[in-house]
mmCIF file of C-alpha atoms and ligand atoms in Angstrom:
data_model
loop_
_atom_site.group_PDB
_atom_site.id
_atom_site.type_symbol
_atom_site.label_atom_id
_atom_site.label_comp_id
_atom_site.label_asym_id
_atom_site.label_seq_id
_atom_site.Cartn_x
_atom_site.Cartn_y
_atom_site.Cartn_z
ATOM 1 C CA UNK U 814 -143.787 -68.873 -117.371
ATOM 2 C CA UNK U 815 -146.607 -66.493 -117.030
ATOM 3 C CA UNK U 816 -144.323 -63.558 -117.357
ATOM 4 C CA UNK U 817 -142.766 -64.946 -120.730
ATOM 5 C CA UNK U 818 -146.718 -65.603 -122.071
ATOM 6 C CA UNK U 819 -147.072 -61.861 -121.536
ATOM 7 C CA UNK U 820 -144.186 -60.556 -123.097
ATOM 8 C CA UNK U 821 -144.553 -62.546 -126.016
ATOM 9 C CA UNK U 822 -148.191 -61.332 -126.463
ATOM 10 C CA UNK U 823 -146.868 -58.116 -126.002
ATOM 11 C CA UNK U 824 -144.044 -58.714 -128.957
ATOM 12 C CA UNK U 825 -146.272 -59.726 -130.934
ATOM 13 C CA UNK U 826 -149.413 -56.961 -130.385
ATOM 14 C CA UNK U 827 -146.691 -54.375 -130.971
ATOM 15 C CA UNK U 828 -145.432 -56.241 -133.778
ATOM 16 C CA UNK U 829 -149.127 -56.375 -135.519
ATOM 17 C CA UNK U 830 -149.386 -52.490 -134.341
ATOM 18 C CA UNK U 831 -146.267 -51.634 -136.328
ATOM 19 C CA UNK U 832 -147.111 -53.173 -139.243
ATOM 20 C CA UNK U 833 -150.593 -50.615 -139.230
ATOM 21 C CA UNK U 834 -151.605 -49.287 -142.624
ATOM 22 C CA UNK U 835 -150.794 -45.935 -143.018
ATOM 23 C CA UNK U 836 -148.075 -45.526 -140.143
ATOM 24 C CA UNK U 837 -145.372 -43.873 -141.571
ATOM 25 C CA UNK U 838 -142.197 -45.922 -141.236
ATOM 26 C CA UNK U 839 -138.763 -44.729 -142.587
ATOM 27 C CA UNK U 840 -138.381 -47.943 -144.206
ATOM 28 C CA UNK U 841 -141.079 -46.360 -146.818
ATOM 29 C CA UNK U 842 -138.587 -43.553 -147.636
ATOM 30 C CA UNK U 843 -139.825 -40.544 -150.161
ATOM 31 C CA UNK U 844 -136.388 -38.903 -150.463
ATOM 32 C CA UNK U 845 -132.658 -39.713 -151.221
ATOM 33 C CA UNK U 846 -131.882 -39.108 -146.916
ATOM 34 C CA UNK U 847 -134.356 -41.558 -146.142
ATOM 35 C CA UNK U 848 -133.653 -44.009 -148.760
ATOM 36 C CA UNK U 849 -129.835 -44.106 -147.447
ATOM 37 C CA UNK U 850 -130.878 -44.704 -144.199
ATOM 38 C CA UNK U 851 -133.027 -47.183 -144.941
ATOM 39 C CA UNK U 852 -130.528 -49.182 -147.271
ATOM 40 C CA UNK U 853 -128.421 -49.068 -143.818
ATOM 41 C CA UNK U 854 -131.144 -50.508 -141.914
ATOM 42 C CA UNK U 855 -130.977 -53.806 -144.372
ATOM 43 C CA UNK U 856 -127.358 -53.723 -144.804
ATOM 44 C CA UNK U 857 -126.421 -54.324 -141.355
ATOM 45 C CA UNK U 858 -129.646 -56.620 -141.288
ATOM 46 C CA UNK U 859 -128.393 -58.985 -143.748
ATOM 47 C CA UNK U 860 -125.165 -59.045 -141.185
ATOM 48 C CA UNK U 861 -127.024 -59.383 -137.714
ATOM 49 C CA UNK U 862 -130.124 -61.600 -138.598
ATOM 50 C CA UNK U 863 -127.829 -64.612 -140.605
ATOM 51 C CA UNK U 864 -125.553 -63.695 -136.961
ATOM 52 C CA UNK U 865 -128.504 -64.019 -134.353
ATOM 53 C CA UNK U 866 -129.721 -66.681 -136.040
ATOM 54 C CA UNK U 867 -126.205 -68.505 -136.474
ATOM 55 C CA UNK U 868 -126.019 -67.984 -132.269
ATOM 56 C CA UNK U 869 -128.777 -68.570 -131.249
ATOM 57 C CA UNK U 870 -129.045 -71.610 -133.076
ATOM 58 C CA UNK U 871 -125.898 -73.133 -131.628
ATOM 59 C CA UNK U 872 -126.821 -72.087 -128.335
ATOM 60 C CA UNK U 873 -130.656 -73.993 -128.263
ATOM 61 C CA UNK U 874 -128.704 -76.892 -129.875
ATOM 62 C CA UNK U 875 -126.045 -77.599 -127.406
ATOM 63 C CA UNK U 876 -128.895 -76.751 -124.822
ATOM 64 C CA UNK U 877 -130.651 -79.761 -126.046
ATOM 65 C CA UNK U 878 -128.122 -81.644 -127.153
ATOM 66 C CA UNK U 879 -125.759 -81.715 -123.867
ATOM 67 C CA UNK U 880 -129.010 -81.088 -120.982
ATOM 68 C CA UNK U 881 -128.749 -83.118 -118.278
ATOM 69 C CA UNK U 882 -131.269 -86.743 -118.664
ATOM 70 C CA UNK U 883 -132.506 -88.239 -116.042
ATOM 71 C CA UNK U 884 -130.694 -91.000 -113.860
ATOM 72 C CA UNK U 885 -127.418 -89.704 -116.098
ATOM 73 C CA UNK U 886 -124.693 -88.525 -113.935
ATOM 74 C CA UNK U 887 -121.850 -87.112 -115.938
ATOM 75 C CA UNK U 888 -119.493 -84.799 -113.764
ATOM 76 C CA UNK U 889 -118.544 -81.869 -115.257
ATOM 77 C CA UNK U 890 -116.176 -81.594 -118.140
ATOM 78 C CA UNK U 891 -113.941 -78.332 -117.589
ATOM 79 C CA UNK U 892 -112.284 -76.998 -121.271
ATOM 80 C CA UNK U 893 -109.827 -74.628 -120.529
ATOM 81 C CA UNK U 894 -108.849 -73.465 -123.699
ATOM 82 C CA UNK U 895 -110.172 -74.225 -127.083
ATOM 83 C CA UNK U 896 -107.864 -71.576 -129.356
ATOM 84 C CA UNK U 897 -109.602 -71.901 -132.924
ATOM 85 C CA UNK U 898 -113.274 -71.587 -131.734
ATOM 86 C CA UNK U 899 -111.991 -68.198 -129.185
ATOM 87 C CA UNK U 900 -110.295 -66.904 -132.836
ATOM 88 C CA UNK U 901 -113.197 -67.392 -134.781
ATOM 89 C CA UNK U 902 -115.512 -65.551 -132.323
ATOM 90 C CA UNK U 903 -113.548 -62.691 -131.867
ATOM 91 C CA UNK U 904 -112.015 -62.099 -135.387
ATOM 92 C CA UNK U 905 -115.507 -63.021 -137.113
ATOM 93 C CA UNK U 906 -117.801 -60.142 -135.196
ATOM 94 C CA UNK U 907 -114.569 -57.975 -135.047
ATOM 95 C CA UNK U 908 -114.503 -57.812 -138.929
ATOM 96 C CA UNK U 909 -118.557 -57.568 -138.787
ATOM 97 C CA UNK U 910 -118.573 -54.697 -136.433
ATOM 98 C CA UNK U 911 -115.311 -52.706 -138.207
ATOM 99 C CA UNK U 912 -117.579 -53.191 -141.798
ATOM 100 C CA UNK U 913 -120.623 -51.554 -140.042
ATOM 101 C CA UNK U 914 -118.581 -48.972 -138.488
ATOM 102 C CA UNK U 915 -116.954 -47.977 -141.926
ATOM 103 C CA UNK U 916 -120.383 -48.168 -144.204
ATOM 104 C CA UNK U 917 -122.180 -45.803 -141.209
ATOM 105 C CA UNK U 918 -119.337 -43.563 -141.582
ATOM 106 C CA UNK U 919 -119.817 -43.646 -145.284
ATOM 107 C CA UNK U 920 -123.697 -43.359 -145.168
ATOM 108 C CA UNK U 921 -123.644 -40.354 -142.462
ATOM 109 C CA UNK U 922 -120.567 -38.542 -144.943
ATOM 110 C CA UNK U 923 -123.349 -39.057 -147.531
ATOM 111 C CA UNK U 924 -126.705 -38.048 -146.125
ATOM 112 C CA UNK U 925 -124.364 -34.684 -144.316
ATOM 113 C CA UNK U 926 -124.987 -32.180 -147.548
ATOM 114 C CA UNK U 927 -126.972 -32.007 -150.267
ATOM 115 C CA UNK U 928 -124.855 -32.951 -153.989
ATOM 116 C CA UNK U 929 -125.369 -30.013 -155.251
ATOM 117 C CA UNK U 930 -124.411 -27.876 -151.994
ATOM 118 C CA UNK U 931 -127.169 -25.217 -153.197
ATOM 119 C CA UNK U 932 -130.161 -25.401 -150.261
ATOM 120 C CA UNK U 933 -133.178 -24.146 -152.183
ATOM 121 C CA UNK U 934 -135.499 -23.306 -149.209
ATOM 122 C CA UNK U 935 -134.669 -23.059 -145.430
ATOM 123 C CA UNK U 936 -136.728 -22.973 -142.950
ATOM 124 C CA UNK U 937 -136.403 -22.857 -139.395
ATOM 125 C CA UNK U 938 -138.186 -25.869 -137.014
ATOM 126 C CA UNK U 939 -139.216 -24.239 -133.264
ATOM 127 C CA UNK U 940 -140.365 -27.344 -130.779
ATOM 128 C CA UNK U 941 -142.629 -25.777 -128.427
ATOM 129 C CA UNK U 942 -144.528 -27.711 -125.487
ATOM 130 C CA UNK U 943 -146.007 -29.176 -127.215
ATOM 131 C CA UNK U 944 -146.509 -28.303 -130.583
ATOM 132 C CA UNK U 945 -143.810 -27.556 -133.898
ATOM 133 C CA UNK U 946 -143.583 -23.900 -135.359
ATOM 134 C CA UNK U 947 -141.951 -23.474 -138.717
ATOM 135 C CA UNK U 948 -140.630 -20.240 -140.218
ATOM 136 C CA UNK U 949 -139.859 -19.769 -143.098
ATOM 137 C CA UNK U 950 -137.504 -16.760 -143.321
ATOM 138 C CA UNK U 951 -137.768 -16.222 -147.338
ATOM 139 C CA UNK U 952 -141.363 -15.338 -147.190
ATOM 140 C CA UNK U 953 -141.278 -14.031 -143.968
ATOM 141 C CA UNK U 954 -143.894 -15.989 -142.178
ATOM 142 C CA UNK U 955 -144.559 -18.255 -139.152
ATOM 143 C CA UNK U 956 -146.828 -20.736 -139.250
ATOM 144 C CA UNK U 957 -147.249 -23.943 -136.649
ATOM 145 C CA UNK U 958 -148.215 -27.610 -136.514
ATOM 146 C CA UNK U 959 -148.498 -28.349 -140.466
ATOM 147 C CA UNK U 960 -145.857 -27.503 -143.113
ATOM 148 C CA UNK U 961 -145.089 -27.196 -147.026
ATOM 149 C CA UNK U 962 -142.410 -27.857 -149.251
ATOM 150 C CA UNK U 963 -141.727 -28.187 -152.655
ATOM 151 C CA UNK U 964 -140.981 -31.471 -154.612
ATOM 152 C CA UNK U 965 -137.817 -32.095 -155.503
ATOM 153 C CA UNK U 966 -135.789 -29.378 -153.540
ATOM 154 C CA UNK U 967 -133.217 -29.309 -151.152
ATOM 155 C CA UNK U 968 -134.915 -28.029 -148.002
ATOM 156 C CA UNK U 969 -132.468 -26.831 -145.151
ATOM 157 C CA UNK U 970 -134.207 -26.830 -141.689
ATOM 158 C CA UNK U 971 -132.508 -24.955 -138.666
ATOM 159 C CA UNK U 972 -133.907 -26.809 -135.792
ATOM 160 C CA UNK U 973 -134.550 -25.578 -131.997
ATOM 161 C CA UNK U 974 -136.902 -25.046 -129.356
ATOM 162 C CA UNK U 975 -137.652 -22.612 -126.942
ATOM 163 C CA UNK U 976 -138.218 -24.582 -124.195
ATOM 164 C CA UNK U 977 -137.399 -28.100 -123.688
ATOM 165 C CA UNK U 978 -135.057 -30.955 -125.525
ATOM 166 C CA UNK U 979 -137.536 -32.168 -128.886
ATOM 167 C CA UNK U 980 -136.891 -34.352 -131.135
ATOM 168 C CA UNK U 981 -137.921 -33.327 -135.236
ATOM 169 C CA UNK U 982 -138.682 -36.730 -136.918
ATOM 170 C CA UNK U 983 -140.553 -36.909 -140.355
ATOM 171 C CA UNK U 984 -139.813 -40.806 -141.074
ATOM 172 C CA UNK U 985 -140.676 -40.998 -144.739
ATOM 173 C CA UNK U 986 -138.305 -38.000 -145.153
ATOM 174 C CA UNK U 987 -134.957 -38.158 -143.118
ATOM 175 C CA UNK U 988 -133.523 -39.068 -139.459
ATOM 176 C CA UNK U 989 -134.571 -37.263 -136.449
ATOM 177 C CA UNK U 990 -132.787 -34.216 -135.532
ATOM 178 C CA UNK U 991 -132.599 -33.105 -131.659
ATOM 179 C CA UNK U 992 -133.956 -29.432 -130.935
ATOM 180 C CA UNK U 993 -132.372 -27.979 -128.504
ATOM 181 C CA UNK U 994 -133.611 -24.862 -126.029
ATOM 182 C CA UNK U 995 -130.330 -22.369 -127.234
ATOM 183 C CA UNK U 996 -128.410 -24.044 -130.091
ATOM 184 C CA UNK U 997 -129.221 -24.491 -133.588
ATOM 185 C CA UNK U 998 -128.894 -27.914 -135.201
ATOM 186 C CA UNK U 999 -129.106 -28.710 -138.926
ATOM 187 C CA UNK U 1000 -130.389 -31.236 -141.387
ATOM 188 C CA UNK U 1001 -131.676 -31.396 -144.684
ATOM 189 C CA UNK U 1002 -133.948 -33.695 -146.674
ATOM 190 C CA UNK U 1003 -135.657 -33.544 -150.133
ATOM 191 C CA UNK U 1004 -138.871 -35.237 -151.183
ATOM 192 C CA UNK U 1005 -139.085 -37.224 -154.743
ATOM 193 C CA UNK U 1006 -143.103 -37.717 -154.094
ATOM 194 C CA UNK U 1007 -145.825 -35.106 -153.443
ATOM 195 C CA UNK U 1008 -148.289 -36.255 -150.224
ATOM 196 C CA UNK U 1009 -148.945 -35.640 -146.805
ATOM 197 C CA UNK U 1010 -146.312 -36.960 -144.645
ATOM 198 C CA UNK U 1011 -146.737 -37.244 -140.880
ATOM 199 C CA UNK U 1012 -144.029 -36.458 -138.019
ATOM 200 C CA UNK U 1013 -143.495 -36.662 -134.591
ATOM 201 C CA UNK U 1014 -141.148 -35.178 -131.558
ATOM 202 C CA UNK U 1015 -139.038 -38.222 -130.514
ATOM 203 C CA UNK U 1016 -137.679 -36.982 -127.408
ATOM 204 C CA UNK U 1017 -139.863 -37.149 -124.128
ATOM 205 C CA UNK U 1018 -140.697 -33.871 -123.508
ATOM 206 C CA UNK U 1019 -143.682 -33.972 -121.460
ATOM 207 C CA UNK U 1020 -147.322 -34.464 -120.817
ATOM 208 C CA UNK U 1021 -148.298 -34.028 -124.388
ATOM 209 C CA UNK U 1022 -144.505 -35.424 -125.753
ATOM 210 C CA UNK U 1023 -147.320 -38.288 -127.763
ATOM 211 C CA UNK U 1024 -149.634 -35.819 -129.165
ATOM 212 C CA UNK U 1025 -147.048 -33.381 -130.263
ATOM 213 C CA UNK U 1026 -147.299 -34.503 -134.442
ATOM 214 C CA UNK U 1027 -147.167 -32.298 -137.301
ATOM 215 C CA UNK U 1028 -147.674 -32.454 -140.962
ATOM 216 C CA UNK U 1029 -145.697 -32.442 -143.955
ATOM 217 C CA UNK U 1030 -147.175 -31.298 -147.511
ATOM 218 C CA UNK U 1031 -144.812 -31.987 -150.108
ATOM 219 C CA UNK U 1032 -146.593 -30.346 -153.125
ATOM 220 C CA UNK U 1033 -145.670 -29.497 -157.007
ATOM 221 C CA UNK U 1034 -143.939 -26.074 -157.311
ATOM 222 C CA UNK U 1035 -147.226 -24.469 -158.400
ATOM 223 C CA UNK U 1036 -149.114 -25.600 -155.218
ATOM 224 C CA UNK U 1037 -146.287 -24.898 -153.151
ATOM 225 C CA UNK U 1038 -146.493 -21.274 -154.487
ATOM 226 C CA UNK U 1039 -149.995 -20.751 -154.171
ATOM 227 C CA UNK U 1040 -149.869 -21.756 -150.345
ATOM 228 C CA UNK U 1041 -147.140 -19.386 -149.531
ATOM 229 C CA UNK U 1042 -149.187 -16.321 -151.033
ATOM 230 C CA UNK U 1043 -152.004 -17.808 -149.285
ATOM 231 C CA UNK U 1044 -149.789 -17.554 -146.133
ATOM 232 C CA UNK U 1045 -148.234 -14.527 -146.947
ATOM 233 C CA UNK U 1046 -151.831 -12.221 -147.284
ATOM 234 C CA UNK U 1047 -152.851 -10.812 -144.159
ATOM 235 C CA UNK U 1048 -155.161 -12.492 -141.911
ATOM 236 C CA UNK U 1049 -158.652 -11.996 -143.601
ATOM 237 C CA UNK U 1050 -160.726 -9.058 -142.444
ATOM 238 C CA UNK U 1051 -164.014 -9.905 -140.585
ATOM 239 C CA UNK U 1052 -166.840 -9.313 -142.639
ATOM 240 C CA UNK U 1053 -169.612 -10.043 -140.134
ATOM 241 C CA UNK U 1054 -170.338 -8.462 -136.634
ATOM 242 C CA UNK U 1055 -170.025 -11.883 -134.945
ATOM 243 C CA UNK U 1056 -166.665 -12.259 -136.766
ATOM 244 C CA UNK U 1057 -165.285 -9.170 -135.805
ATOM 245 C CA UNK U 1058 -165.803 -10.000 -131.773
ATOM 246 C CA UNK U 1059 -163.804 -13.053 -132.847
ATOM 247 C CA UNK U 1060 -161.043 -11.079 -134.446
ATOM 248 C CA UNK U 1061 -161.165 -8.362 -131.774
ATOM 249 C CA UNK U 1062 -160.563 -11.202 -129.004
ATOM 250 C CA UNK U 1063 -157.505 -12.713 -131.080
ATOM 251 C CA UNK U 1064 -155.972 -9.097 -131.540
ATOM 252 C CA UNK U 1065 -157.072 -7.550 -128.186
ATOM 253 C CA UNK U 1066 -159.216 -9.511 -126.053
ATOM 254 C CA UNK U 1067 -157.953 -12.709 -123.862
ATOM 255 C CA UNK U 1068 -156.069 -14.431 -126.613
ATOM 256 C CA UNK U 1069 -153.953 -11.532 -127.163
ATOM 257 C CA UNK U 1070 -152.164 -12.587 -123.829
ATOM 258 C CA UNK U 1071 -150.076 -15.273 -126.066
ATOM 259 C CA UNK U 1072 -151.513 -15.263 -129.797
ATOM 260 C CA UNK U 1073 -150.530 -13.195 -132.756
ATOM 261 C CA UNK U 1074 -152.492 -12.818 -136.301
ATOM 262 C CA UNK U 1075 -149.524 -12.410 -138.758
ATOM 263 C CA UNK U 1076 -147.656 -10.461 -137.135
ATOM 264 C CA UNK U 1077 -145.735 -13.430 -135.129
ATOM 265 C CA UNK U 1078 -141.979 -12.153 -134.734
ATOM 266 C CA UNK U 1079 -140.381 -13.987 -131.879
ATOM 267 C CA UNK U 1080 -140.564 -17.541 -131.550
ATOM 268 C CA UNK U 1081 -140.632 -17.246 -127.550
ATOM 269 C CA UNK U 1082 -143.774 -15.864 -127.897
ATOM 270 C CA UNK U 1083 -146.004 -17.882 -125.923
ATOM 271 C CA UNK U 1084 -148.675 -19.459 -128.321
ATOM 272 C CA UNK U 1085 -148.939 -20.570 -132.217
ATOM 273 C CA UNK U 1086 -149.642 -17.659 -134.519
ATOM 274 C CA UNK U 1087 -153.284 -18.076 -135.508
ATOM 275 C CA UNK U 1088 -153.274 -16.038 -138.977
ATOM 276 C CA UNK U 1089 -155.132 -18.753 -142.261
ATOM 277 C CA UNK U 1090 -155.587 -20.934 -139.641
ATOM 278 C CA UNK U 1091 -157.901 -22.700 -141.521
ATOM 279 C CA UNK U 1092 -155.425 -23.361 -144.375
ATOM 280 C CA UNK U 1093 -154.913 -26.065 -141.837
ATOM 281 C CA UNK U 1094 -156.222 -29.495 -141.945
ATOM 282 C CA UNK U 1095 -155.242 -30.351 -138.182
ATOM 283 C CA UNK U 1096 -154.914 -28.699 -135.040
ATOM 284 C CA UNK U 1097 -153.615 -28.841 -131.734
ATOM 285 C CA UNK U 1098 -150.039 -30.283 -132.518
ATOM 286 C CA UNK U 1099 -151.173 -31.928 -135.976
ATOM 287 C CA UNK U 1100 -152.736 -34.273 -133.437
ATOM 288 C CA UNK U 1101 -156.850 -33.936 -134.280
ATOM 289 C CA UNK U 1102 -158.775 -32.614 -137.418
ATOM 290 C CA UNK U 1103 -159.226 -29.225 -137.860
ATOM 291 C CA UNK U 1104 -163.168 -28.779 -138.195
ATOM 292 C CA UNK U 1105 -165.719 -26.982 -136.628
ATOM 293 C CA UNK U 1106 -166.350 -29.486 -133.593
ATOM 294 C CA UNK U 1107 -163.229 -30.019 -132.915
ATOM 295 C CA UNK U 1108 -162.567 -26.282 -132.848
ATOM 296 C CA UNK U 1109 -165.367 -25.725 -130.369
ATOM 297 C CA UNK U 1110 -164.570 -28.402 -128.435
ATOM 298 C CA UNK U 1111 -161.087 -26.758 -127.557
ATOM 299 C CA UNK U 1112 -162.189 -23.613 -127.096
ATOM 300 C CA UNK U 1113 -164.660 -24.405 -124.444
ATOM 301 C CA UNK U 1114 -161.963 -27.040 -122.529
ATOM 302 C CA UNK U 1115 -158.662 -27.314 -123.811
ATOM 303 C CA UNK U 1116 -157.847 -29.866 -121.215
ATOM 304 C CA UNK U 1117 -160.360 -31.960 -122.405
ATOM 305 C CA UNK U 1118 -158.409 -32.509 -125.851
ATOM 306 C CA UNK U 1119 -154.890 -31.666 -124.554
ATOM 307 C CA UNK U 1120 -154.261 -32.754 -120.801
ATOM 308 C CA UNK U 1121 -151.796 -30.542 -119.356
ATOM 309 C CA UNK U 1122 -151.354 -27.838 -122.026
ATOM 310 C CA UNK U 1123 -149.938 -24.619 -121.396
ATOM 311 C CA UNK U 1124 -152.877 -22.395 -122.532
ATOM 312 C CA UNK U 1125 -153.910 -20.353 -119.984
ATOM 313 C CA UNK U 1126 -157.426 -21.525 -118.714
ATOM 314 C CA UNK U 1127 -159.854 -18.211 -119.300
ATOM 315 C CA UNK U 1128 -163.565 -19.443 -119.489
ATOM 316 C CA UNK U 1129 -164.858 -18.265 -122.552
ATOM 317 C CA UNK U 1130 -168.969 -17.221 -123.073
ATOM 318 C CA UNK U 1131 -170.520 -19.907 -125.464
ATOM 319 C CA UNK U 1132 -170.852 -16.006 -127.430
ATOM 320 C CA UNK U 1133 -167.110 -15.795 -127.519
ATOM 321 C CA UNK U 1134 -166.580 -19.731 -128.592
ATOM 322 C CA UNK U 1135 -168.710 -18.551 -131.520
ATOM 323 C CA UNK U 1136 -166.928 -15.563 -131.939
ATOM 324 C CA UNK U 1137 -163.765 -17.287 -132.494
ATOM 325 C CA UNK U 1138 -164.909 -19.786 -134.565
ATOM 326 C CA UNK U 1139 -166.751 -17.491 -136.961
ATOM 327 C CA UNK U 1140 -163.700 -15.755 -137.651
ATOM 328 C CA UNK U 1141 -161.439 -18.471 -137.440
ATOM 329 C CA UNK U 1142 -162.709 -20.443 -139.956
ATOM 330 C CA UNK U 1143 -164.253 -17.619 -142.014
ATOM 331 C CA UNK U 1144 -161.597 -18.829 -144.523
ATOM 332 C CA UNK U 1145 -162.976 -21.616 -146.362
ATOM 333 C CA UNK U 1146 -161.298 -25.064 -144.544
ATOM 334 C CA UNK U 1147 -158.840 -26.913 -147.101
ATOM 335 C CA UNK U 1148 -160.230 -29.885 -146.545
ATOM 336 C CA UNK U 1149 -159.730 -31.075 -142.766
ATOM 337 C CA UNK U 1150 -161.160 -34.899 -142.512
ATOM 338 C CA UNK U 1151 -165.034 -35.421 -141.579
ATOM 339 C CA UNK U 1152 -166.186 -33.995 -138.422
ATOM 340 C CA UNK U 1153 -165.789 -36.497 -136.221
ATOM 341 C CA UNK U 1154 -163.779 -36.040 -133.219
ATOM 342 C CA UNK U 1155 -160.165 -38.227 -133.220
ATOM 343 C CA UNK U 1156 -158.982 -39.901 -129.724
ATOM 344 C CA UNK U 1157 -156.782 -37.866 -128.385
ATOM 345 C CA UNK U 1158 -156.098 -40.668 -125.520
ATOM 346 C CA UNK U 1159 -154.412 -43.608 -127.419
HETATM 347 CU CU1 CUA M 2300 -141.599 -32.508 -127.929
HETATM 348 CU CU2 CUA M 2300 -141.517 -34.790 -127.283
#
């Protein structure tokens, strides 16, 4: 009895978790993939809940009805056959399961393509332990954890990883789409709101598989515009002395060993391109905010944020840390949340 207190408590903790402002569910969809999937999710709830309910009903009823009372001793009726109720309980979910079979086929037929069969903006998705990478081969630029897209437009994503099975999941947005270490898969998705929309990897793929997030910006064409130019300048040039040791260790020192500065070509690469990475708001796999504390804090012990990561560990000087983080965020910050440190242990 015990056992059953704690699952229920359990149930219903996870329940009141779900139900968290602000937790992106895909049953708050911002696109026409999304929506469709959601309308599935009631459809074949207005089928199984009346059903579970129906059962489960019948079955606490006769529990009740027929248990065994005290000093009463009935033997044992056998039924060997009982044809109408056996027809109605196989034809009844039979026809319930062939209708949910032919609206998913209908709803997956419709969420395949785009309409209008013209994909606007493509953009290649990399899962990397443990953080996303997305390309976008148009503008010719590589840029990880945090992404943007234009309102209303068909965007095509090529999906893979270089390393393990991921997951790409942006809830609000569309399904989740498997990445897979040497094939490409393909989805698409368009957003009818402009907002930040968070994602996740929803395949176990490690240590970090929890913390591995990343960040959608669905903005109006103009702002989507002015953060590819932003993206597609050069990395800025250090203007300070204290700036330039920072730029000199990203382009030549220690961090050369797996980072690039704009000039990110091949996604095997070990290590997120680091070029505007202050046009960020978050960092280490979307997971904390990007801002000067956080910033130091990884530099001086990435294990201490990230358990497990793959960056090599090479002791920086407290002079290097504030190297790096002079020219890192020489760029002014677009607005990464107050400087408070985030949990990275949930
Ligand atoms: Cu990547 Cu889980």
């Amino acid at each position: 009895m015990k056992c059953f207190g704690r699952i229920a408590v359990g149930i219903l903790v996870s329940l009141a978790l779900a139900g968290c402002n602000g937790s992106p569910s895909f049953l708050a969809p911002s696109g026409p993939v999304a929506r469709k999937q959601s309308d599935l999710f009631w459809i074949s709830h207005a089928f199984s809940v009346p059903a579970f309910l129906i059962i489960a009903g019948l079955l606490f009823y006769n529990l009740i009805r027929f248990r065994k009372r005290v000093g009463q001793d009935r033997p044992l009726q056998e039924i060997k056959h009982a044809t109408r109720i056996e027809t109605i309980y196989t034809v009844v979910p039979l026809i319930l399961v062939l209708v949910m079979f032919v609206l998913t086929i209908g709803y997956m037929e419709a969420t395949a393509e785009p309409e209008a069969k013209n994909d606007e903006l493509t953009i290649r998705v990399i899962g990397n332990r443990w953080y996303w990478e997305f390309e976008y081969p148009d503008y010719q630029f590589v840029t990880p954890d945090e992404f943007h897209v234009p309102i209303n437009t068909d965007i095509h994503l090529i999906v893979d990883s270089v390393d393990v099975i991921h997951s790409f999941w942006v809830p609000q947005l569309a399904g989740k789409m498997d990445a897979i270490p040497g094939e490409t898969n393909e989805m698409w998705f368009r957003a009818t709101e402009t907002g930040e929309y968070l994602g996740y990897c929803a395949e176990f793929c490690g240590i970090q598989h929890a913390l591995m997030r990343n960040r959608l910006f669905v903005d109006t064409p103009e702002d989507f515009q002015a953060w590819v130019s932003l993206m597609r300048q050069p990395p800025p040039q250090p203007q300070t002395d204290l700036q330039r040791q920072g730029y000199d260790l990203i382009t030549a020192g220690v961090c050369a060993n797996c980072h690039t500065l704009g000039t990110k070509q091949d996604s095997r690469l070990l290590g997120p391109d680091l070029a505007h990475f202050s046009a960020h708001t978050t960092m280490v796999g979307a997971a904390n905010p990007l801002n000067e504390a956080n910033l130091r804090r990884w530099l001086l012990d990435t294990n201490d944020m990230k358990p497990g990561n793959l960056m090599q560990i090479i002791p920086l000087t407290p002079q290097e840390v504030d190297a790096l983080v002079a020219y890192l965020l020489m760029e002014e910050l677009t607005g990464g949340p107050a400087p408070e440190t985030q949990s990275t242990n949930p």
